[in-house]
Short mmCIF file of C-alpha atoms in Angstrom, two decimals:
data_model
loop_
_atom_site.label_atom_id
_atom_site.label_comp_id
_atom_site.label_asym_id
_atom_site.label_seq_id
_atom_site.Cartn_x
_atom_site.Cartn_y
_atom_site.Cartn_z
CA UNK A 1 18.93 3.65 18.66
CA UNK A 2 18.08 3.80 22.37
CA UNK A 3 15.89 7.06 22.06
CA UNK A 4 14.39 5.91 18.70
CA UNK A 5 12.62 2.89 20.84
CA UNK A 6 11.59 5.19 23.06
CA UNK A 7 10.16 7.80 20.96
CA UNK A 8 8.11 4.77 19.22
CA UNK A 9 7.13 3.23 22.26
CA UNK A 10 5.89 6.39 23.23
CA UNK A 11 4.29 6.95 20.59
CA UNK A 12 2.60 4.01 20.62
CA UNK A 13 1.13 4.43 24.08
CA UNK A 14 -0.32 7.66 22.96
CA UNK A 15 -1.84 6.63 20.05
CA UNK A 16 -3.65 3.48 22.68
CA UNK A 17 -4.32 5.77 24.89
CA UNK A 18 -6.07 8.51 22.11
CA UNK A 19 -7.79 5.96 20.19
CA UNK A 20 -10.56 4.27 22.69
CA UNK A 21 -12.14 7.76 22.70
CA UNK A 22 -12.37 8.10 19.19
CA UNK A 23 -13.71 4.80 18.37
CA UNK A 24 -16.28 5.17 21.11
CA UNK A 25 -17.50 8.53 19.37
CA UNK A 26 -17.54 6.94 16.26
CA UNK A 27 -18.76 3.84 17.07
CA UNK A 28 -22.08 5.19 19.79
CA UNK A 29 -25.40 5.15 18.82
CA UNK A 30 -27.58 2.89 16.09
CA UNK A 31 -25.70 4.62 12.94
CA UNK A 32 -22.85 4.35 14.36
CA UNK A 33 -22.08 0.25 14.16
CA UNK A 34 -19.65 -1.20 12.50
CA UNK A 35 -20.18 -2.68 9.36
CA UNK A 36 -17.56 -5.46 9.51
CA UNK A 37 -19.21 -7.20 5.78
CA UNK A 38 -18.78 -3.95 4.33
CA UNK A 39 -15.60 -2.70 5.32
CA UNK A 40 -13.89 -5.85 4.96
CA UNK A 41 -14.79 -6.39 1.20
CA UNK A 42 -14.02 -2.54 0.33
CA UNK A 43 -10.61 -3.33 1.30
CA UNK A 44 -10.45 -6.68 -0.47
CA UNK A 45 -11.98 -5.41 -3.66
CA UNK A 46 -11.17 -3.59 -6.60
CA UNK A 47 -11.80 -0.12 -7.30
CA UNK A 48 -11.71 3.22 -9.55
CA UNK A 49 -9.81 4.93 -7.36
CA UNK A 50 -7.25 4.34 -4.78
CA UNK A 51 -7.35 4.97 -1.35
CA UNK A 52 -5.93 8.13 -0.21
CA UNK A 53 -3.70 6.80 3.24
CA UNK A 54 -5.32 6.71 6.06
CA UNK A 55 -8.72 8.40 4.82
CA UNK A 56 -11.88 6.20 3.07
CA UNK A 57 -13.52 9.39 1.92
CA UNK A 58 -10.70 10.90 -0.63
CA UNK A 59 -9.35 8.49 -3.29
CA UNK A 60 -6.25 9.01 -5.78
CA UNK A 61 -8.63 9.24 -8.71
CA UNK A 62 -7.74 7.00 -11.85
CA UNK A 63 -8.27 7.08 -15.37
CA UNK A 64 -11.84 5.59 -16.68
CA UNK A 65 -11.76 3.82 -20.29
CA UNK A 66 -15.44 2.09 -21.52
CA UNK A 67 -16.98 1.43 -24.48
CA UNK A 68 -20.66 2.61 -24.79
CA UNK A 69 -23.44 0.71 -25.86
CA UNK A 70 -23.33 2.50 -29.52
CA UNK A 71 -19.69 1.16 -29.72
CA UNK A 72 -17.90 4.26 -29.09
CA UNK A 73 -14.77 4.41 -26.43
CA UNK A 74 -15.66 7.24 -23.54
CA UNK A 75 -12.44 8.02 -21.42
CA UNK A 76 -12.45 9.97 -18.05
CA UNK A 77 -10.78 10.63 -14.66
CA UNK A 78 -12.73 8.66 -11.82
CA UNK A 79 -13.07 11.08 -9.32
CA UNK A 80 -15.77 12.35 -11.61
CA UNK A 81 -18.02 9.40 -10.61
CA UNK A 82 -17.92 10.86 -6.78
CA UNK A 83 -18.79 14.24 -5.24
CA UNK A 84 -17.70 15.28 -1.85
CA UNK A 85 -21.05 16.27 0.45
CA UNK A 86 -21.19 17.05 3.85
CA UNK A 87 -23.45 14.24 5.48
CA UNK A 88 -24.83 15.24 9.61
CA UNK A 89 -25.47 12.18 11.63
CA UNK A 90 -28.67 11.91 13.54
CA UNK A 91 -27.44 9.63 16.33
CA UNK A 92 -23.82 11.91 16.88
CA UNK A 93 -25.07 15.18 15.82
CA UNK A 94 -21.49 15.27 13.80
CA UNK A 95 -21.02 16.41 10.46
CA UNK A 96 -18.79 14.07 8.37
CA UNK A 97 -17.48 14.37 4.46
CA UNK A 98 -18.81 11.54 2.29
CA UNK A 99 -17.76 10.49 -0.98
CA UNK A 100 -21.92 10.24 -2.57
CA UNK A 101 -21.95 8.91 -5.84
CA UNK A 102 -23.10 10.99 -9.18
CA UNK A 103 -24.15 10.60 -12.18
CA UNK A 104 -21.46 11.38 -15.05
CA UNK A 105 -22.18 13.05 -17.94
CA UNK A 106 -19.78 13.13 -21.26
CA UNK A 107 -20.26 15.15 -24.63
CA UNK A 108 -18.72 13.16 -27.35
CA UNK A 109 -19.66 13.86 -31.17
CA UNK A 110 -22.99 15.66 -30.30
CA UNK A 111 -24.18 12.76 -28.35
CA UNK A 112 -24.88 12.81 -24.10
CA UNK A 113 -22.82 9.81 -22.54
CA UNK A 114 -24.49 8.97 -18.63
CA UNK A 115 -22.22 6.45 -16.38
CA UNK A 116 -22.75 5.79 -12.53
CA UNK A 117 -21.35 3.53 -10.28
CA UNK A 118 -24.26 1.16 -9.56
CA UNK A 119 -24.92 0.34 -6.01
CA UNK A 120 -28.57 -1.22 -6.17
CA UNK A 121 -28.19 -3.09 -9.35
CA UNK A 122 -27.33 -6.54 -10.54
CA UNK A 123 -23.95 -4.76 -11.51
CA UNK A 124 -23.19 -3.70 -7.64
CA UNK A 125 -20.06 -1.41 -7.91
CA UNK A 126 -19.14 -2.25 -11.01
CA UNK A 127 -19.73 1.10 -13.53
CA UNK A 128 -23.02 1.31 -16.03
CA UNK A 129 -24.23 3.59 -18.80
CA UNK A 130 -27.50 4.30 -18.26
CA UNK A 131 -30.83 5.60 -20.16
CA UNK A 132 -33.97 6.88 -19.32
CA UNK A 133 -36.37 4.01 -18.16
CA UNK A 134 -39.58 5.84 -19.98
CA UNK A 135 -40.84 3.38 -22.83
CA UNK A 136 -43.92 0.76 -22.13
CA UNK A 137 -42.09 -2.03 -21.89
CA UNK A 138 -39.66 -0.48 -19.06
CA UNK A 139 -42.71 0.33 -17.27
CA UNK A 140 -44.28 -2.83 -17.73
CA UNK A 141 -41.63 -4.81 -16.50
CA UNK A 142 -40.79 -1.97 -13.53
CA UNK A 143 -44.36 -2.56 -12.38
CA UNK A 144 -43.93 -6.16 -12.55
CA UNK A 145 -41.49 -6.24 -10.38
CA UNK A 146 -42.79 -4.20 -7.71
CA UNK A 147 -45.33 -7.06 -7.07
CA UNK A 148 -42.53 -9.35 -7.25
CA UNK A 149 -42.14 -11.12 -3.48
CA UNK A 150 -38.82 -12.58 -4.40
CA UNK A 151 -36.66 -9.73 -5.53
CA UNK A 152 -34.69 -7.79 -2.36
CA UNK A 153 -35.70 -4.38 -0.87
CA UNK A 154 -38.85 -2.62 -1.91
CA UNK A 155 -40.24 -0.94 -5.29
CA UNK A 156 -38.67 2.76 -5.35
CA UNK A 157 -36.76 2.00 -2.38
CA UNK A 158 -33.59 -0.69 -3.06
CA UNK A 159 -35.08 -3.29 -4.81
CA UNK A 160 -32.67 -4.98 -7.61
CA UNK A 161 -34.34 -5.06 -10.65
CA UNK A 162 -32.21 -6.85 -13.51
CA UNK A 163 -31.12 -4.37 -16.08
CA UNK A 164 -31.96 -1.47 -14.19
CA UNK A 165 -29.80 0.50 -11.90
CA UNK A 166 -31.94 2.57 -9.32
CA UNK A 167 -29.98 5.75 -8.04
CA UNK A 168 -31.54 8.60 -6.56
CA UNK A 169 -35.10 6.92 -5.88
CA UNK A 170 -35.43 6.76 -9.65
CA UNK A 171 -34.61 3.78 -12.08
CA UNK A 172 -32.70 3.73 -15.37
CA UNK A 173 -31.79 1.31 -18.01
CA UNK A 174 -28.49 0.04 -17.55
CA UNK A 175 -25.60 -1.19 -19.75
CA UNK A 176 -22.92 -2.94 -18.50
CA UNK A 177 -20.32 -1.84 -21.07
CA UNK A 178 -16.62 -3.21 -22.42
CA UNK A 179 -14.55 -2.00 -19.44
CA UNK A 180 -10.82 -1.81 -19.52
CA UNK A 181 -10.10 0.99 -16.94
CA UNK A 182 -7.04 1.56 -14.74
CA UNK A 183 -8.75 -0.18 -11.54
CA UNK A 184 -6.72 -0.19 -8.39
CA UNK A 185 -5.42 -3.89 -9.06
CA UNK A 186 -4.78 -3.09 -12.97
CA UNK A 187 -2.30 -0.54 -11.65
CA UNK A 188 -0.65 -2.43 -8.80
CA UNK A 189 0.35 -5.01 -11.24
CA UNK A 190 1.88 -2.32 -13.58
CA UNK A 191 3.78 -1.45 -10.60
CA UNK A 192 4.88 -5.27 -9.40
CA UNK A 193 5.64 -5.46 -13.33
CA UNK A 194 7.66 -2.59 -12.79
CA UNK A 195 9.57 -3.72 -9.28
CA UNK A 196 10.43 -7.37 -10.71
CA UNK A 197 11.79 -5.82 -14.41
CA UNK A 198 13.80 -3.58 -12.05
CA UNK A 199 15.10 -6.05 -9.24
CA UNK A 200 16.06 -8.67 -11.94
CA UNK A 201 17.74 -5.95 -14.40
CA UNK A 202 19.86 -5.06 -11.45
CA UNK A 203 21.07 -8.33 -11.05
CA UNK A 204 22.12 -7.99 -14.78
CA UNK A 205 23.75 -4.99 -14.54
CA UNK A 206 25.75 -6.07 -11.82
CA UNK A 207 27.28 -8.78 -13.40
CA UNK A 208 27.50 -7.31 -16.65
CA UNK A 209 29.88 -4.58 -15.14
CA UNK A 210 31.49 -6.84 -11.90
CA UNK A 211 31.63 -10.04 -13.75
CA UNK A 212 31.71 -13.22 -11.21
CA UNK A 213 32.02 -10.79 -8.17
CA UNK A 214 29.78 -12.11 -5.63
CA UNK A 215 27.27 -9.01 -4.94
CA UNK A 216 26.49 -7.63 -1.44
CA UNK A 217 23.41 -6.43 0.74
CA UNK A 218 20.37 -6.44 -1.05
CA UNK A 219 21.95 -8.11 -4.70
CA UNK A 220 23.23 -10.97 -2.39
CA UNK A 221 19.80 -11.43 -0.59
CA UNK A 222 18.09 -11.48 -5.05
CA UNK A 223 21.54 -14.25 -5.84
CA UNK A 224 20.70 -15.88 -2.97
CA UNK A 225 16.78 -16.66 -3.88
CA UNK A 226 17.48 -17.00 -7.25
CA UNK A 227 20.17 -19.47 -6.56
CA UNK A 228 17.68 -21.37 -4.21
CA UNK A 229 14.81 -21.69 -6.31
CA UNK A 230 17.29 -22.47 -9.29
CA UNK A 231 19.40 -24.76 -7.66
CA UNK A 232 16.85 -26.47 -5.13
CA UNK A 233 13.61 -26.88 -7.05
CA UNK A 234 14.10 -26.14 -10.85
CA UNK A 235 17.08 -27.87 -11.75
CA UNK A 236 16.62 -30.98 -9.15
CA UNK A 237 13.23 -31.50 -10.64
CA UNK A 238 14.14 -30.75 -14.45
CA UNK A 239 17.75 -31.48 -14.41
CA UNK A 240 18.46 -31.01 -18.28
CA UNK A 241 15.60 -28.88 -19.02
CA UNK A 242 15.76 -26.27 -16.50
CA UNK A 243 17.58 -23.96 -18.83
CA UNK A 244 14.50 -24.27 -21.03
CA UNK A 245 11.75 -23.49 -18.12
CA UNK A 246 13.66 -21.62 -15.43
CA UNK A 247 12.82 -18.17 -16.71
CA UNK A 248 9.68 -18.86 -16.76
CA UNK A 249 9.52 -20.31 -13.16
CA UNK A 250 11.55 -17.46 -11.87
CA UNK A 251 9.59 -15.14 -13.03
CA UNK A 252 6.18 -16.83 -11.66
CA UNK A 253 8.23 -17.32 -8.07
CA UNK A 254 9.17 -12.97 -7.96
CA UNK A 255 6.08 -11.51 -9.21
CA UNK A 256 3.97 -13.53 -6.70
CA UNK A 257 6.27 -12.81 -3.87
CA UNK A 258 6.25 -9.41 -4.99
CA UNK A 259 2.31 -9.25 -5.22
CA UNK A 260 2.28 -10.66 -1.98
CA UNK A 261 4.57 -8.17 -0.05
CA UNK A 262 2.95 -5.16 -1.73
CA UNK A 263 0.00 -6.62 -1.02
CA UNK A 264 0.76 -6.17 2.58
CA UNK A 265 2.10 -2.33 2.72
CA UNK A 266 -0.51 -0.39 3.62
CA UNK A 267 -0.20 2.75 2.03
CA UNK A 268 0.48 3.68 -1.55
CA UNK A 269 1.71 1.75 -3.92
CA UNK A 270 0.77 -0.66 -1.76
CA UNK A 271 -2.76 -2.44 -0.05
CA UNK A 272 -4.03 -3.84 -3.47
CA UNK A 273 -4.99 -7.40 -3.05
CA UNK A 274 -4.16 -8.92 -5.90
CA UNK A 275 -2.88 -12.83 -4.86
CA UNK A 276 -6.08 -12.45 -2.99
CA UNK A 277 -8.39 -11.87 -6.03
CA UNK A 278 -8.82 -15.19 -7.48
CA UNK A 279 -8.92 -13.68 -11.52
CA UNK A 280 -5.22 -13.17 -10.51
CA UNK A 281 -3.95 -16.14 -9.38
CA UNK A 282 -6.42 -18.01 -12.29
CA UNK A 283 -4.54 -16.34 -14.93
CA UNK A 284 -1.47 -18.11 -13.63
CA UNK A 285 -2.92 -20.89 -13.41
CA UNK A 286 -4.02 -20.95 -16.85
CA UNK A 287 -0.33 -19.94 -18.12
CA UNK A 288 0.82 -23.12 -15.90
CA UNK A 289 -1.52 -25.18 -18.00
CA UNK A 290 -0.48 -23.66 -21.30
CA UNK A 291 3.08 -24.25 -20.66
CA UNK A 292 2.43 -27.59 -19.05
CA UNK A 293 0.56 -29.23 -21.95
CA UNK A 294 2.33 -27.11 -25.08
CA UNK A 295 5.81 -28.29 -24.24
CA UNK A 296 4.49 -31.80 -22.85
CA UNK A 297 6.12 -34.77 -24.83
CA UNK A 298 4.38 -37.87 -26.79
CA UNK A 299 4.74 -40.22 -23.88
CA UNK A 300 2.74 -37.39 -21.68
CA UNK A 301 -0.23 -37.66 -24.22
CA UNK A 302 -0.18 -41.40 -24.08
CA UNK A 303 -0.19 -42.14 -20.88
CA UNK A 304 -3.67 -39.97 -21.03
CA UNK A 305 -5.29 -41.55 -23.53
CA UNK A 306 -4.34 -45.06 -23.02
CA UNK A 307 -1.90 -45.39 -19.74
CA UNK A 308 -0.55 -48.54 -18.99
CA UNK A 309 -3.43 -50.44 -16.97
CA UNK A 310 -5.41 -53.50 -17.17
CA UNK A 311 -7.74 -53.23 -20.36
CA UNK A 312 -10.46 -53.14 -18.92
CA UNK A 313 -10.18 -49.80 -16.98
CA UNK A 314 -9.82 -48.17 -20.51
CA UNK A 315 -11.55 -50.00 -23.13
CA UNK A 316 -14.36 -50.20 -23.47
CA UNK A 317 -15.50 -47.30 -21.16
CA UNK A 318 -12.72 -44.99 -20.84
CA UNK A 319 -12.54 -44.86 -17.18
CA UNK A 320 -9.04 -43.87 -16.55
CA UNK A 321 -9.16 -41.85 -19.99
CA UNK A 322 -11.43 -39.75 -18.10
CA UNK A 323 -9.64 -39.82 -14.66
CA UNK A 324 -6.53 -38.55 -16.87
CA UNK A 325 -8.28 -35.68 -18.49
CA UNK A 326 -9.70 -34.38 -15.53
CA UNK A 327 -6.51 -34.37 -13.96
CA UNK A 328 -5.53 -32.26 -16.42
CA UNK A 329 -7.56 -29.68 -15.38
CA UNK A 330 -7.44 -30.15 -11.58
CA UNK A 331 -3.61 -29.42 -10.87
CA UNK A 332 -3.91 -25.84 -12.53
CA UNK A 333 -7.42 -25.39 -10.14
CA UNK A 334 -5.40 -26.42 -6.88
CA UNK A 335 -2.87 -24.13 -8.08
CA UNK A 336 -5.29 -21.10 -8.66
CA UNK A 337 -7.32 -21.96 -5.30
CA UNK A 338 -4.07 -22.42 -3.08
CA UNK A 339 -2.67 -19.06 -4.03
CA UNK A 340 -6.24 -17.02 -3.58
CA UNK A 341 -7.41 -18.80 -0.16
CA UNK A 342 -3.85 -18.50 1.78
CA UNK A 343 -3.46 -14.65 0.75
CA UNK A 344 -7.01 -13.72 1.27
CA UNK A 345 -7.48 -15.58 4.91
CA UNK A 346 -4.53 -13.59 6.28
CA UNK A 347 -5.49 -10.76 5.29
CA UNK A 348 -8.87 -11.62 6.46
CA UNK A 349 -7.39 -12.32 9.63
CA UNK A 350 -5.64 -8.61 9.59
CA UNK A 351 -8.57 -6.93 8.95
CA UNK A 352 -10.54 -8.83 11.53
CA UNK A 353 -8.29 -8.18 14.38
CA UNK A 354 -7.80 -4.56 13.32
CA UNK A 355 -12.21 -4.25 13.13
CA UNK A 356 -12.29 -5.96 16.78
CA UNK A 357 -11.00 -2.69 18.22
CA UNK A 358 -13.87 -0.75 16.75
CA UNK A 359 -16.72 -3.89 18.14
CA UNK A 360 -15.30 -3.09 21.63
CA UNK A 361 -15.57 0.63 21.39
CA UNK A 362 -18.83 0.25 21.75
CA UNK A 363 -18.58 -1.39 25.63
CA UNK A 364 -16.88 1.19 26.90
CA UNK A 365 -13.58 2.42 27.57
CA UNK A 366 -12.02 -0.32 29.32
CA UNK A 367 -12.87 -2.86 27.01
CA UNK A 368 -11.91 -0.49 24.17
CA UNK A 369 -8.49 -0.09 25.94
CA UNK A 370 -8.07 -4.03 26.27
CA UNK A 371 -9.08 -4.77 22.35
CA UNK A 372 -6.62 -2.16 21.52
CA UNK A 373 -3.65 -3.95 22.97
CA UNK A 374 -4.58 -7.34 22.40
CA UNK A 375 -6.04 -6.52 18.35
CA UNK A 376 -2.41 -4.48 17.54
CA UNK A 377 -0.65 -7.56 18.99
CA UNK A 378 -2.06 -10.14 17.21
CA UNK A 379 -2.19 -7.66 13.97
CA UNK A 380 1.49 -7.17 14.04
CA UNK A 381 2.04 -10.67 14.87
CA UNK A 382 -0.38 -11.83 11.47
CA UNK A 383 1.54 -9.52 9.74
CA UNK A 384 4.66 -10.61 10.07
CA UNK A 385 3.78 -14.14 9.80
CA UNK A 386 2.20 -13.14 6.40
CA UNK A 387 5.12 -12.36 5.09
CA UNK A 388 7.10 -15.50 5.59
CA UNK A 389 3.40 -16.96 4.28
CA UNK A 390 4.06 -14.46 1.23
CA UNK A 391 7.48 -16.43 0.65
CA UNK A 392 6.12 -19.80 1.19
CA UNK A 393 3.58 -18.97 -1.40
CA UNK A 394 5.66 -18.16 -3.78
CA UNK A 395 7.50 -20.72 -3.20
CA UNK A 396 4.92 -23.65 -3.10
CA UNK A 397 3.66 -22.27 -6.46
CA UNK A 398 6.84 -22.28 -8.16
CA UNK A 399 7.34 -25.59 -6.37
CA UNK A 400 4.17 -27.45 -7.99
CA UNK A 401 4.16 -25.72 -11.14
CA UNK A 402 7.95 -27.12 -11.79
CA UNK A 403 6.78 -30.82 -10.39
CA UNK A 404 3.54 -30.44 -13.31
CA UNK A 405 6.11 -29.29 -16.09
CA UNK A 406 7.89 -32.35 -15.29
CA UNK A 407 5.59 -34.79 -15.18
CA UNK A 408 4.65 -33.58 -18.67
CA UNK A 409 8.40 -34.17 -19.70
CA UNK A 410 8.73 -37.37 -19.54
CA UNK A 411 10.00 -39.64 -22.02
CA UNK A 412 8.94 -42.96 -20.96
CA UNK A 413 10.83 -46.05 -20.37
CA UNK A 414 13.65 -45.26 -23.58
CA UNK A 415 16.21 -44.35 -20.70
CA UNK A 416 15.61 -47.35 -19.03
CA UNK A 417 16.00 -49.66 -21.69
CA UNK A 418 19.26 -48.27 -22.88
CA UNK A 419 20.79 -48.49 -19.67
CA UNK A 420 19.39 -52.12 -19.63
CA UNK A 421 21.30 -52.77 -22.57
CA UNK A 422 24.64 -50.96 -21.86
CA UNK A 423 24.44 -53.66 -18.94
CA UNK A 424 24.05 -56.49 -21.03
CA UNK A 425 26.86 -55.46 -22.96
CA UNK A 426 29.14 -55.49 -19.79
CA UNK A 427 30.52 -59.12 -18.76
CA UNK A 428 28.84 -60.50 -16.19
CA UNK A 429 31.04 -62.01 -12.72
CA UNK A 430 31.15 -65.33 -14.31
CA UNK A 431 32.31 -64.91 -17.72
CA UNK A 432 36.09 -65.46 -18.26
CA UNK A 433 38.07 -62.73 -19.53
CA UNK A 434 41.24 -63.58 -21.27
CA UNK A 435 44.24 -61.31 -21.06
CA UNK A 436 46.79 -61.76 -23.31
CA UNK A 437 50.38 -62.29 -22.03
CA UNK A 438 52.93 -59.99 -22.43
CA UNK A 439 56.09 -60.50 -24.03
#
């Protein structure tokens, strides 16, 4: 174990000691700034591709499924939509290999398909099927909008012009078709799907072959955090009903913990962002709601429409009839935005730290040297606070979802007023109770 440190920590030297060079190269003259915007959201966002480890020019291409604008489904592989070019830098004098966009061109049925990944369009990123901008009325409104003050960039140059895409210093109509492709996040939730199925089958297994053996190692740690969720939040909140809801709530609690852990490996299958893309955490939101309000009881619904306050706060404006609805609404929201804003600010944070080394670079070696030490320190150290914030998460969702379900669960006051009269069938201190003598 000894020499293991060692070798790390000597590896880790190197690579501080290797590094400041390289980022200085990189980051010297006017081309050669950091673009801490850009960077930041490429790792954030989705994409056609994923990331080769460690590079940003070679991607692990994935497969591309649209439907045109004449309704007909076009499927191919994304590295397609990118060519490899050798690009020479006029500041360094280096040539580097950069992925340049192209334009993609399918046969199907005797017809010519054209796709490109829009960059200077209203659809930025985001693929379009484009046409040849050459009847009057594309000219008309292309020349409109070259005397238009208020649209970014200049005419033939990047200026956004909606429902054209301009690539190459030439525009084209653009279609932003039906797209269902195998993006970067759409896979690393088949893979989370995959890695909860297969942690919670195992669990299964093991007691369908063991019986009530208690497991060990890493089907202890599973018992143990299905036991605590179970046991702490589900059934103390629910206490008959948890049977009916706890698969459900379990399910929510491992596939975000399990988006938020893969979320943090950096190579593949991991570095997708997916608690941290708010469509994500909205969709389970919106189950939340669904289950909240579909299985909510007659008493829930009352108390909306006309809760038990003076009458003048519901009738005759419905003032708390609206207060009621709305909170309807707003528990799934704080849900959805809770989830997305944690796990996006730490990685945030990550990626900020990490892009400080690369700032410094630029002031020389020394203060590359320093912002290489301090920026790994604090990196490691946001790391591996993010991933007790990845259980908290999880655990804060499942948490509030469960305390939702139950508010919708209750029955009103019918438990109340049996008990009420099970006491008033008791005898009170002062009544006399006769016992009959015995013989």
């Amino acid at each position: 174990m000894n020499s293991r440190i060692k070798i790390t920590v000597l590896a880790i030297l190197a690579f501080l000691c290797i590094l400041p060079a390289e980022m200085k190269a990189s980051g010297s003259g006017e081309e050669g700034k950091v673009n801490v915007k850009e960077i930041m959201f490429h790792h954030l966002g989705d994409g056609y591709g994923w990331e080769v480890p460690f590079s940003h020019v070679y991607r692990i291409p994935l497969p591309v499924i649209v439907r045109a604008e004449d309704g007909k489904w076009i499927t191919f592989s994304s590295s397609r939509l990118t060519k490899m070019e050798e690009v020479a830098d006029d500041a360094t004098g280096k040539t580097e290999t950069e992925a340049v966009p192209q334009i993609v061109e399918i046969e199907k049925d005797g017809k010519t398909y054209r796709f490109v990944l829009a960059h200077v369009s209203s659809h930025a990123n985001k693929l379009v099927e484009i046409f040849p901008a050459d009847t009057e009325s594309d000219k008309t409104r292309l020349a409109a909008a070259q005397s238009d003050s208020t649209l970014s960039g200049e005419y033939g140059v990047d200026r956004v012009v909606d429902g054209y895409v301009l690539f190459d210093g030439k525009y084209y109509r653009e279609y932003r078709p039906l797209d269902i492709s195998i993006t970067k996040n759409v896979l690393a939730l088949f893979i989370t799907v995959i890695i909860v199925t297969a942690m919670v089958m195992s669990v299964v297994r093991w007691y369908a072959r063991k019986g009530l053996k208690a497991p060990r190692k890493g089907m202890g740690f599973m018992e143990m955090l299905i036991d605590f969720i179970y046991t702490g939040v589900i059934k103390s909140t629910l206490k008959d009903k948890s049977k009916k809801f706890a698969p459900f709530l379990l399910t929510c609690f491992f596939f975000i913990l399990v988006m938020n852990l893969v979320g943090l490996i950096v190579i593949f299958p991991g570095g997708a962002n997916l608690t941290g893309n708010i469509s994500i955490t909205l969709v389970l939101a919106v189950l939340v709601f669904i289950v909240t309000n579909v299985t909510s009881t007659k008493h829930y619904w009352k108390e909306i429409f006309w809760p038990d306050v003076p009458l003048f706060l519901k009738f005759p404006l419905p003032i708390m009839q609206f207060i009621e609805i709305f909170g309807i609404f707003t528990k799934p929201a704080a849900l959805c935005v809770r989830l997305f804003a944690n796990m996006m600010g730490g990685h945030m944070i990550v990626i900020t730290l990490t892009l400080l080394i690369f700032i410094f670079a630029a002031f020389g070696d020394m203060a590359a040297k320093g912002s290489v030490v301090v920026s790994l320190l604090f990196s490691i150290f946001m790391l591996a606070l993010d991933v007790l914030v990845s259980f908290i998460q999880a655990y804060v969702f499942t948490l509030l979802a469960t305390l939702f379900i139950s508010m919708s669960q209750e029955d009103g006051h019918h438990e109340s007023k049996h008990e009420e009269v099970k006491h008033e069938q008791l005898p009170s201190e002062d009544t006399e109770v006769s016992i009959p003598a015995t013989k």
